[in-house]
Coordinates of C-alpha atoms in Angstrom, one line a residue:
M68 CA 0.0 0.0 0.0
I69 CA 1.2 3.5 -0.9
M70 CA 0.0 6.5 1.1
V71 CA 0.6 10.1 0.0
M72 CA -0.4 13.0 2.3
S73 CA -0.3 16.8 1.5
M74 CA -0.9 19.2 4.4
A75 CA -1.6 22.9 4.1
K76 CA -1.3 23.4 7.9
K77 CA -0.4 21.5 11.0
S78 CA -2.9 18.9 12.3
N79 CA -3.4 16.2 14.9
A80 CA -3.7 13.4 12.5
L81 CA -3.1 10.1 14.2
I82 CA -1.3 7.6 12.1
N83 CA -0.6 4.2 13.4
M84 CA 2.5 2.9 11.6
E85 CA 3.2 0.0 14.0
D86 CA 1.3 -2.5 11.8
K87 CA 2.7 -1.8 8.3
T88 CA 0.3 -4.1 6.6
N89 CA -2.8 -2.5 8.1
A90 CA -1.8 1.1 8.5
M91 CA -4.7 3.3 9.5
V92 CA -5.2 7.0 9.1
N93 CA -7.5 8.7 11.6
V94 CA -9.0 11.8 10.0
E95 CA -12.2 12.0 11.9
K96 CA -10.8 14.6 14.3
N97 CA -9.3 16.5 11.4
S98 CA -12.3 17.1 9.3
K99 CA -11.7 20.9 9.3
C100 CA -8.1 20.6 8.2
D101 CA -6.9 20.9 4.6
I102 CA -5.6 17.4 4.2
N103 CA -5.7 15.4 1.0
I104 CA -5.0 11.7 1.2
T105 CA -4.6 9.4 -1.8
I106 CA -4.3 5.7 -1.2
N107 CA -3.1 3.1 -3.7
Q108 CA -2.8 5.7 -6.5
L109 CA 0.1 7.6 -8.0
D110 CA -0.2 11.1 -9.7
E111 CA 0.3 10.4 -13.4
L112 CA 2.3 13.6 -13.8
S113 CA 4.4 13.2 -10.6
Y114 CA 8.2 13.1 -11.2
D115 CA 8.5 9.5 -10.0
N116 CA 5.7 8.3 -12.2
I117 CA 6.9 10.1 -15.3
R118 CA 10.4 8.7 -14.7
K119 CA 9.0 5.2 -14.2
N120 CA 6.6 5.3 -17.2
Y121 CA 8.5 7.6 -19.6
E122 CA 7.9 5.2 -22.6
D123 CA 4.2 5.8 -22.4
V124 CA 4.4 9.4 -23.8
V125 CA 0.8 9.3 -25.2
A126 CA -0.7 8.6 -21.8
L127 CA 1.3 11.5 -20.3
E128 CA 0.1 13.8 -23.1
N129 CA -3.5 12.8 -22.6
E130 CA -3.2 13.4 -18.8
F131 CA -1.7 16.8 -19.3
S132 CA -4.3 17.7 -22.0
D133 CA -7.2 16.6 -19.7
R134 CA -5.9 18.7 -16.8
L135 CA -5.4 21.8 -19.0
E136 CA -8.9 21.4 -20.4
F137 CA -10.3 21.0 -16.9
G138 CA -8.4 24.1 -15.7
Q139 CA -9.6 26.1 -18.8
D140 CA -13.2 25.3 -18.0
V141 CA -12.8 26.2 -14.3
L142 CA -10.9 29.4 -14.9
T143 CA -13.4 30.5 -17.6
K144 CA -16.4 30.0 -15.3
K145 CA -14.7 31.4 -12.2
L146 CA -12.9 34.4 -13.6
L147 CA -14.9 35.6 -16.6
P148 CA -18.2 37.5 -16.0
K149 CA -21.2 35.5 -17.3
Q150 CA -21.8 38.2 -19.9
L151 CA -18.5 37.3 -21.6
Q152 CA -18.6 33.5 -21.3
S153 CA -20.6 32.9 -24.5
D154 CA -18.0 34.8 -26.5
F155 CA -14.7 34.3 -24.7
E156 CA -12.8 31.6 -22.8
I157 CA -9.6 31.5 -20.8
A158 CA -7.4 29.2 -22.8
P159 CA -3.9 27.9 -22.2
R160 CA -1.0 28.6 -24.6
Y161 CA 2.6 27.5 -24.5
S162 CA 4.9 30.5 -24.1
G163 CA 8.6 29.9 -24.0
N164 CA 9.0 27.0 -21.5
K165 CA 5.8 27.5 -19.5
V166 CA 2.1 27.5 -19.9
E167 CA 0.2 30.8 -19.7
F168 CA -3.5 31.5 -19.8
E169 CA -5.1 34.2 -22.0
T170 CA -8.6 35.4 -22.8
K171 CA -9.5 34.2 -26.2
A172 CA -12.5 34.9 -28.4
I173 CA -14.6 31.9 -29.4
T174 CA -17.1 33.8 -31.7
S175 CA -16.4 35.8 -34.8
D176 CA -18.1 39.0 -33.5
A177 CA -16.8 38.8 -29.9
Y178 CA -14.6 41.9 -30.1
N179 CA -17.4 43.8 -32.0
K180 CA -19.7 43.2 -29.0
F181 CA -17.0 43.8 -26.4
P182 CA -14.1 46.0 -27.8
L183 CA -10.7 45.8 -26.3
R184 CA -10.0 48.9 -24.1
I185 CA -7.1 50.1 -22.0
N186 CA -7.4 52.6 -19.1
Y187 CA -4.1 54.2 -18.2
T188 CA -2.8 56.8 -15.8
M189 CA -0.2 59.4 -16.9
Q190 CA 2.1 61.6 -14.8
F191 CA 3.4 65.0 -16.0
K192 CA 6.1 67.3 -14.5
D193 CA 3.6 70.1 -13.9
A194 CA -0.1 71.1 -14.4
D195 CA 0.5 73.1 -17.6
E196 CA 2.0 70.1 -19.3
A197 CA -0.9 67.9 -18.2
K198 CA -3.4 70.5 -19.4
S199 CA -1.7 70.8 -22.8
F200 CA -1.7 67.0 -23.3
R201 CA -5.3 66.7 -22.2
E202 CA -6.4 69.4 -24.7
N203 CA -4.5 68.2 -27.8
G204 CA -1.7 65.9 -26.9
L205 CA -3.3 62.7 -28.2
N206 CA -4.4 64.3 -31.5
K207 CA -0.8 65.4 -32.1
L208 CA 0.4 61.9 -31.6
I209 CA -2.2 60.6 -34.0
E210 CA -1.2 63.3 -36.6
E211 CA 2.5 62.3 -36.3
A212 CA 1.6 58.6 -36.7
E213 CA -0.4 59.3 -39.8
K214 CA 2.3 61.5 -41.3
T215 CA 5.3 59.2 -40.6
R216 CA 3.2 56.0 -41.1
K217 CA 5.0 54.6 -38.0
P218 CA 3.8 53.9 -34.4
V219 CA 4.4 56.7 -31.9
E220 CA 4.9 56.0 -28.2
I221 CA 2.6 57.4 -25.6
T222 CA 5.0 58.4 -22.8
N223 CA 4.6 59.3 -19.1
I224 CA 2.3 56.2 -18.4
T225 CA 2.5 55.1 -14.7
S226 CA -0.2 52.4 -14.6
M227 CA -2.7 50.7 -16.9
K228 CA -5.6 48.2 -16.8
E229 CA -6.9 46.1 -19.7
F230 CA -10.6 45.6 -20.3
I231 CA -12.9 43.6 -22.6
G232 CA -15.8 45.9 -23.1
E233 CA -16.7 47.1 -19.6
Y234 CA -15.1 44.1 -17.9
E235 CA -11.5 43.9 -16.7
D236 CA -9.5 41.1 -18.4
P237 CA -8.4 38.8 -15.5
V238 CA -5.5 37.4 -17.4
G239 CA -4.4 40.5 -19.3
Y240 CA -0.6 41.1 -19.2
A241 CA -0.8 44.4 -17.4
N242 CA -3.4 43.1 -15.0
K243 CA -1.2 40.1 -14.1
H244 CA 2.3 41.6 -14.1
G245 CA 1.8 45.4 -13.9
C246 CA 2.7 48.0 -16.5
E247 CA 6.4 48.3 -15.8
G248 CA 8.2 47.7 -19.1
I249 CA 5.1 47.9 -21.2
K250 CA 5.0 50.6 -23.9
L251 CA 1.8 51.9 -25.4
Y252 CA 1.8 53.2 -29.0
V253 CA -0.5 55.2 -31.3
C254 CA -0.5 53.4 -34.6
P255 CA -1.3 54.9 -38.1
S256 CA -4.7 53.9 -39.4
P257 CA -4.5 51.3 -42.2
L258 CA -4.4 52.7 -45.8
P259 CA -7.0 51.6 -48.3
P260 CA -5.9 48.7 -50.6
A261 CA -4.2 49.2 -53.9
Q262 CA -6.4 49.8 -57.0
K263 CA -5.7 49.5 -60.7
Y264 CA -5.1 52.8 -62.5
S265 CA -4.6 53.5 -66.2
I266 CA -2.1 56.3 -67.1
D267 CA -2.4 57.8 -70.6
I268 CA 0.1 60.5 -71.8
F269 CA -0.2 61.5 -75.5
N270 CA -0.2 64.1 -78.2
S271 CA -1.3 64.1 -81.8
D272 CA 1.7 61.9 -82.9
L273 CA 2.8 59.7 -79.9
S274 CA 1.2 57.9 -77.0
F275 CA 2.3 56.2 -73.8
N276 CA 0.0 54.0 -71.8
I277 CA 0.4 51.7 -68.7
E278 CA -1.8 50.1 -66.1
T279 CA -0.5 49.9 -62.6
N280 CA -1.7 49.1 -59.1
L281 CA -1.5 52.3 -57.0
R282 CA -2.0 52.8 -53.3
L283 CA -2.0 55.8 -51.0
K284 CA 1.3 56.3 -49.3
N285 CA 0.1 58.9 -46.7
R286 CA -3.0 60.6 -45.4
E287 CA -1.9 64.2 -45.4
K288 CA -4.8 66.4 -46.5
D289 CA -2.7 68.8 -48.6
N290 CA -0.1 66.4 -49.9
I291 CA -1.4 63.2 -51.5
I292 CA 1.0 60.6 -52.8
L293 CA 0.1 57.4 -54.8
T294 CA 2.7 54.8 -55.5
N295 CA 3.0 51.2 -56.8
E296 CA 5.8 50.3 -54.3
E297 CA 3.9 47.1 -53.3
S298 CA 3.5 45.8 -56.9
D299 CA 6.7 44.0 -57.2
D300 CA 5.9 42.2 -60.5
E301 CA 5.4 45.5 -62.5
P302 CA 8.3 46.8 -64.7
Y303 CA 7.8 50.5 -63.8
N304 CA 8.2 52.6 -60.6
V305 CA 5.2 55.0 -60.6
M306 CA 4.5 57.9 -58.2
I307 CA 1.8 60.5 -58.5
S308 CA 1.8 63.4 -56.0
L309 CA -0.6 66.3 -55.5
S310 CA 0.7 69.0 -53.2
D311 CA -0.4 72.4 -51.9
I312 CA -4.0 71.4 -52.4
S313 CA -6.7 74.0 -51.9
K314 CA -10.4 74.5 -52.9
S315 CA -11.7 77.2 -55.1
D316 CA -14.8 77.9 -57.2
D317 CA -13.2 76.1 -60.1
G318 CA -12.5 73.0 -58.0
L319 CA -9.3 71.7 -56.5
N320 CA -6.0 73.6 -57.1
G321 CA -2.5 72.4 -56.4
R322 CA 0.7 71.1 -57.9
F323 CA 0.6 67.8 -59.8
N324 CA 3.6 65.6 -60.5
I325 CA 4.0 62.2 -62.1
T326 CA 7.2 60.1 -62.2
V327 CA 7.6 56.9 -64.2
S328 CA 10.9 55.0 -64.3
L329 CA 12.1 51.5 -65.2
R330 CA 12.9 49.1 -62.4
E331 CA 16.4 47.7 -62.3
K332 CA 15.7 44.2 -63.5
Y333 CA 13.9 45.6 -66.6
K334 CA 16.5 48.1 -67.7
N335 CA 18.0 45.8 -70.5
R336 CA 14.5 45.0 -72.0
C337 CA 14.2 46.8 -75.3
E338 CA 10.3 46.9 -75.3
Y339 CA 10.2 48.7 -71.9
C340 CA 13.1 51.0 -72.7
K341 CA 11.2 52.1 -75.8
E342 CA 8.1 53.0 -73.7
I343 CA 10.2 55.0 -71.3
I344 CA 11.7 57.0 -74.2
K345 CA 8.2 57.8 -75.3
Y346 CA 7.2 58.8 -71.8
Q347 CA 10.2 61.1 -71.4
F348 CA 9.5 62.8 -74.7
L349 CA 5.8 63.2 -74.0
I350 CA 6.0 64.4 -70.4
E351 CA 8.2 67.3 -71.6
D352 CA 6.0 68.2 -74.6
S353 CA 4.1 71.4 -74.4
D354 CA 1.2 69.9 -76.3
N355 CA 0.8 66.8 -74.1
H356 CA -2.4 65.4 -72.5
I357 CA -2.4 63.4 -69.3
Q358 CA -5.4 61.3 -68.3
I359 CA -5.4 59.1 -65.2
S360 CA -8.3 56.7 -64.6
N361 CA -9.3 54.3 -61.9
V362 CA -9.8 51.0 -63.8
D363 CA -11.6 49.3 -60.9
L364 CA -14.1 52.1 -60.5
N365 CA -14.2 52.9 -64.2
I366 CA -13.9 56.7 -63.7
N367 CA -11.5 59.4 -64.8
I368 CA -9.6 60.8 -61.8
F369 CA -7.3 63.4 -63.3
T370 CA -7.1 65.2 -66.6
F371 CA -4.3 67.7 -67.4
N372 CA -3.3 69.5 -70.7
S373 CA -0.1 71.2 -71.9
C374 CA 2.0 70.3 -68.8
G375 CA 5.3 70.1 -70.6
S376 CA 7.8 73.0 -71.1
I377 CA 9.3 72.0 -74.5
N378 CA 7.8 72.9 -77.9
H379 CA 9.1 70.1 -80.0
N380 CA 9.8 70.8 -83.7
N381 CA 9.9 68.6 -86.8
K382 CA 13.5 67.8 -86.3
D383 CA 12.8 66.5 -82.8
Y384 CA 10.0 64.3 -84.2
K385 CA 12.2 62.9 -86.9
R386 CA 14.8 62.0 -84.3
I387 CA 12.4 60.3 -81.9
N388 CA 10.6 58.4 -84.7
R389 CA 13.9 57.2 -86.2
L390 CA 14.9 56.0 -82.7
L391 CA 11.6 54.2 -82.0
S392 CA 11.6 52.6 -85.4
L393 CA 15.2 51.3 -84.9
I394 CA 14.2 49.8 -81.5
D395 CA 11.1 48.1 -83.1
K396 CA 13.4 46.5 -85.7
V397 CA 15.7 45.2 -82.9
I398 CA 12.7 43.8 -81.0
F399 CA 11.5 42.1 -84.2
I400 CA 14.9 40.6 -84.9
S401 CA 15.3 39.3 -81.4
K402 CA 12.0 37.4 -81.7
V403 CA 12.5 36.1 -85.3
K404 CA 16.2 35.1 -84.7
N405 CA 15.5 33.9 -81.2
I406 CA 18.3 35.8 -79.6
D407 CA 18.5 37.9 -76.4
I408 CA 19.3 41.5 -77.2
S409 CA 20.1 43.9 -74.3
F410 CA 19.2 47.6 -74.8
D411 CA 22.2 49.7 -75.9
I412 CA 21.1 52.7 -77.9
D413 CA 24.7 53.7 -78.8
Y414 CA 25.4 50.3 -80.2
F415 CA 22.1 50.3 -82.1
F416 CA 23.0 53.6 -83.8
E417 CA 26.6 52.5 -84.5
N418 CA 25.2 49.4 -86.3
E419 CA 22.1 50.9 -87.8
E420 CA 22.7 49.9 -91.4
L421 CA 23.4 46.3 -90.4
I422 CA 20.3 46.2 -88.3
N423 CA 18.3 47.6 -91.3
L424 CA 19.8 44.9 -93.6
L425 CA 19.1 42.1 -91.1
Y426 CA 15.5 43.4 -90.5
N427 CA 14.8 43.3 -94.2
E428 CA 16.4 39.9 -94.5
S429 CA 14.1 38.7 -91.7
I430 CA 10.9 39.8 -93.5
G431 CA 12.2 38.5 -96.8
K432 CA 12.7 41.9 -98.5
N433 CA 15.6 43.2 -100.5
Y434 CA 17.6 46.1 -99.1
K435 CA 19.6 49.1 -100.4
G436 CA 21.9 51.0 -98.1
K437 CA 23.8 54.2 -98.9
K438 CA 25.9 54.5 -95.8
R439 CA 29.4 53.1 -95.7
M440 CA 29.6 49.7 -94.0
T441 CA 32.4 47.2 -93.2
F442 CA 32.2 43.5 -94.0
N443 CA 34.5 40.5 -93.4
S444 CA 35.1 38.0 -96.2
Q445 CA 37.4 34.9 -96.8
L446 CA 39.3 34.2 -100.0
P447 CA 41.2 31.0 -100.9
L448 CA 45.0 31.0 -101.3
C449 CA 45.3 31.3 -105.1
K450 CA 46.5 33.5 -107.9
E451 CA 43.0 35.1 -108.5
S452 CA 42.8 36.1 -104.8
E453 CA 46.3 37.7 -105.0
E454 CA 45.3 39.7 -108.1
F455 CA 42.1 40.8 -106.4
L456 CA 43.9 41.9 -103.2
S457 CA 46.5 43.9 -105.2
K458 CA 43.8 46.4 -106.4
K459 CA 44.5 49.9 -105.2
N460 CA 41.4 51.7 -106.6
N461 CA 37.8 51.3 -105.5
F462 CA 35.9 48.5 -107.1
N463 CA 32.6 46.7 -107.1
V464 CA 32.1 43.2 -105.7
T465 CA 29.2 40.8 -106.1
S466 CA 29.1 37.9 -103.6
E467 CA 27.0 36.1 -101.1
L468 CA 26.7 37.2 -97.4
Y469 CA 26.6 34.0 -95.3
Y470 CA 26.3 35.6 -91.8
L471 CA 26.4 38.8 -89.8
D472 CA 28.2 39.2 -86.5
L473 CA 25.8 41.4 -84.5
F474 CA 24.5 41.7 -80.9
G475 CA 27.3 39.6 -79.7
T476 CA 26.3 36.5 -81.8
R477 CA 26.8 35.1 -85.3
I478 CA 23.6 35.2 -87.3
E479 CA 23.2 33.0 -90.4
L480 CA 21.4 34.6 -93.4
K481 CA 19.1 33.3 -96.1
T482 CA 20.6 32.6 -99.5
N483 CA 21.3 36.0 -101.1
I484 CA 23.3 38.1 -103.6
I485 CA 25.0 41.2 -102.3
T486 CA 26.7 43.9 -104.3
F487 CA 29.3 46.1 -102.7
N488 CA 29.7 49.4 -104.7
D489 CA 32.6 51.7 -104.3
C490 CA 34.4 49.0 -102.3
S491 CA 37.9 49.2 -100.8
I492 CA 40.1 46.8 -98.8
I493 CA 40.9 47.9 -95.2
N494 CA 42.8 44.9 -93.8
V495 CA 44.1 41.5 -94.9
I496 CA 45.2 38.6 -92.6
K497 CA 46.8 35.5 -94.2
D498 CA 47.0 32.1 -92.7
D499 CA 47.9 28.6 -94.0
K500 CA 44.5 28.1 -95.7
K501 CA 42.9 31.4 -96.6
Y502 CA 42.9 35.2 -96.6
D503 CA 40.7 37.0 -94.0
V504 CA 39.7 40.2 -95.7
K505 CA 38.0 43.3 -94.2
L506 CA 36.1 45.4 -96.8
E507 CA 34.4 48.8 -96.6
A508 CA 31.8 49.7 -99.1
S509 CA 28.9 52.1 -99.8
N510 CA 25.7 51.8 -101.9
I511 CA 25.0 48.3 -100.8
K512 CA 22.4 46.1 -102.7
F513 CA 21.2 43.1 -100.8
N514 CA 18.8 40.7 -102.7
I515 CA 17.1 37.6 -101.3
K516 CA 17.3 34.6 -103.7
K517 CA 13.8 33.4 -104.4
N518 CA 13.2 29.6 -104.3
K519 CA 12.0 28.4 -107.8

């Protein structure tokens, strides 16, 4: 027989231990004492029993869970007011290396019926400081939080109590441990979610259009900023700002600014660089039109006209159209020839004639070029080659162009006939098998051989 006794205070319990086999415990005279006696039973979670039965982990887990569930039920009924018990319970949670109890909602509208509330006491150095804070101190903290979009600490707090509705939370942290070390903050109100906007910038000759997800960055009344910072999958950075806003009989007045730029990982993509070039031209144009619409709401938000400061002339338009046309040809070549071409406007202009020739070859058209170009060719080691290379004056050559070295790769060409007019030899390199010849020519004629 095993006998376990726990005593909360001294007693006169008479225990006859002379007969070990028939030990008796006399508790009749101790009915008013706090004595618990368990006979022939071990506590499942006692140290000795866990040590003895450590292999039966499931039984220990069940015993522990049962006790927590029982404790949860008792604490909820004993500590929570009846008005809260249909919406809340006091539930255990494992925090660090110990179990703690917390008040937990069990219905979806619990906190709507009983909002969380904190009462706190503040201490100031003098009556004037206290009066100033009472009049406008909290509003100033709210304004700072909204402006900076960061939490702002409420200082000078000496005590606080946590409530659920009108009832004190019996297991709230401040109520259990006091407020020392606890900091209270005013947090900025959440901003509305991002919405899809369409941005159109255009004049009579060019247009730029994108759709982007914009969200308010702040809540300042006279300085509104919209950005797409949260839209990581978009190629452009977009920011729209309205500052110095005021009302008049004509509506809202203020300063408007829109900024669009390419994100770093898209800066080598020709199609996006082309759009940015159009945007930069149009945003500076004195005859531009800017329209910004909310796609989700299907309404126009802003309309502005003649916002740019530059009056572009015909020469400017010829330059921009030539540039955009050249980029379009590069984009087409990259798709047809299946090669990756990084954006490099200086390289494109330097090799403009070769790009034009390759573009026409790609669409199956003949090409005539009037600018001087250089080509590489190979000649066999023979007498005819020696006679050809000895020429001093300019000459014409008809041959076939097998490939072009362009965009860092060798691109094979369709069967063709090419004529170099006004041709001259720039350089010759001889090896054991051939001559590598570099030629320069103007007035090039490139013809695709048609299949019969």
